[in-house]
Amino acid sequence: MSKPALRVLLSEKQIQERILELGAQIDADYPEGPIYLIAILKGACFFLADLARALKHQARLDFIGISSYGKGKSSSGEVKLTKDLDLSIEGAHVLVVEDIVDSGVTLTYLMHVLAQRKPRTLKIAALLDKPERRVKPVAVSYVGFQIPDEFVVGYGLDYAEDYRNLRDVCVLEGST
Ligand code: PRP
């Protein structure tokens, strides 16, 4: 079996420059006070770290875990919470930080769960968006890059838990 090849889709430089732009846009959009950045484990951890530091706003960080079943194969929307937030978000400006929006199943579920906790505002920032794959419509306020429907790894994204620590986002070729 040949080793999968990596082709750089988005370089570290492109990613970091875009995150600075997103940070400036978010700073301009939000009123004074803390923004609660909520990252979805595990893929969003690097985007959270870089986006938080791109902001001039005070940022509070929290993490949520979600697992989905039949992902990529079914659109059943069967999702469950595996790790809840530590912080209360009632009355807070909440920005969900996600690495990639694919079918939209994960975010549809999460936005429903978070909205019930009465945040003051609730929006989404996603580094990557694969619009061709969408099954459930999701309103993403801040998108880093729209990408084609190719299997990508790096900058948090994995293939069987590998490649998350690559600095670039790469297409994994020959993995199937
Ligand atoms: C990936 C990604 C998103 C979700 C997007 O997470 O990080 O959370 O899938 O897919 P969707 O739009 O089709 O729901 P994954 O479940 O692979 O977990 P991971 O972040 O721990 O790798």
mmCIF file of N, CA and C in Angstrom, residues 1 18 26 29 34 45 56-57 63 79 81-82 89 95 100-101 103 122 142 176:
data_model
loop_
_atom_site.group_PDB
_atom_site.id
_atom_site.type_symbol
_atom_site.label_atom_id
_atom_site.label_comp_id
_atom_site.label_asym_id
_atom_site.label_seq_id
_atom_site.Cartn_x
_atom_site.Cartn_y
_atom_site.Cartn_z
ATOM 1 N N MET A 1 0.857 -1.201 0.000
ATOM 2 C CA MET A 1 0.000 0.000 0.000
ATOM 3 C C MET A 1 0.890 1.247 0.000
ATOM 4 N N ARG A 18 -5.337 35.242 7.015
ATOM 5 C CA ARG A 18 -6.814 35.261 6.999
ATOM 6 C C ARG A 18 -7.368 35.368 8.418
ATOM 7 N N ILE A 26 -14.160 40.673 13.512
ATOM 8 C CA ILE A 26 -14.896 40.343 14.742
ATOM 9 C C ILE A 26 -14.754 41.483 15.746
ATOM 10 N N ASP A 29 -17.131 44.163 14.866
ATOM 11 C CA ASP A 29 -18.558 43.824 14.957
ATOM 12 C C ASP A 29 -19.100 43.768 16.374
ATOM 13 N N PRO A 34 -16.410 40.921 27.046
ATOM 14 C CA PRO A 34 -15.850 39.636 26.632
ATOM 15 C C PRO A 34 -16.646 38.935 25.529
ATOM 16 N N CYS A 45 -9.009 23.272 17.876
ATOM 17 C CA CYS A 45 -8.129 23.780 18.943
ATOM 18 C C CYS A 45 -7.103 24.799 18.432
ATOM 19 N N LYS A 56 -8.542 41.880 19.647
ATOM 20 C CA LYS A 56 -8.206 42.863 20.669
ATOM 21 C C LYS A 56 -9.190 42.749 21.830
ATOM 22 N N HIS A 57 -10.374 42.222 21.546
ATOM 23 C CA HIS A 57 -11.369 42.014 22.587
ATOM 24 C C HIS A 57 -10.848 41.053 23.654
ATOM 25 N N PHE A 63 -14.634 24.842 25.814
ATOM 26 C CA PHE A 63 -14.583 23.731 24.863
ATOM 27 C C PHE A 63 -15.825 22.866 25.010
ATOM 28 N N VAL A 79 -26.455 12.961 16.886
ATOM 29 C CA VAL A 79 -25.287 13.610 17.472
ATOM 30 C C VAL A 79 -25.453 13.583 18.989
ATOM 31 N N LEU A 81 -23.615 14.955 22.936
ATOM 32 C CA LEU A 81 -22.632 15.768 23.648
ATOM 33 C C LEU A 81 -21.719 14.838 24.443
ATOM 34 N N THR A 82 -20.398 14.968 24.262
ATOM 35 C CA THR A 82 -19.470 14.127 25.017
ATOM 36 C C THR A 82 -18.731 14.925 26.093
ATOM 37 N N ILE A 89 -23.161 30.468 29.735
ATOM 38 C CA ILE A 89 -23.133 31.433 28.617
ATOM 39 C C ILE A 89 -24.373 32.325 28.621
ATOM 40 N N LEU A 95 -19.347 33.066 20.476
ATOM 41 C CA LEU A 95 -18.903 32.787 19.114
ATOM 42 C C LEU A 95 -18.380 31.346 19.092
ATOM 43 N N ILE A 100 -14.105 23.141 10.516
ATOM 44 C CA ILE A 100 -14.693 22.914 9.186
ATOM 45 C C ILE A 100 -16.194 22.653 9.285
ATOM 46 N N VAL A 101 -16.931 23.225 8.371
ATOM 47 C CA VAL A 101 -18.357 22.913 8.248
ATOM 48 C C VAL A 101 -18.508 22.053 7.008
ATOM 49 N N SER A 103 -21.258 18.645 6.471
ATOM 50 C CA SER A 103 -22.702 18.455 6.273
ATOM 51 C C SER A 103 -23.523 19.517 7.009
ATOM 52 N N LEU A 122 -25.312 34.685 19.481
ATOM 53 C CA LEU A 122 -24.746 33.364 19.203
ATOM 54 C C LEU A 122 -24.413 33.297 17.717
ATOM 55 N N TYR A 142 -18.610 34.079 10.055
ATOM 56 C CA TYR A 142 -17.223 34.350 9.685
ATOM 57 C C TYR A 142 -16.622 33.080 9.090
ATOM 58 N N THR A 176 -7.788 6.669 0.044
ATOM 59 C CA THR A 176 -8.921 5.742 -0.054
ATOM 60 C C THR A 176 -8.687 4.689 -1.125
#
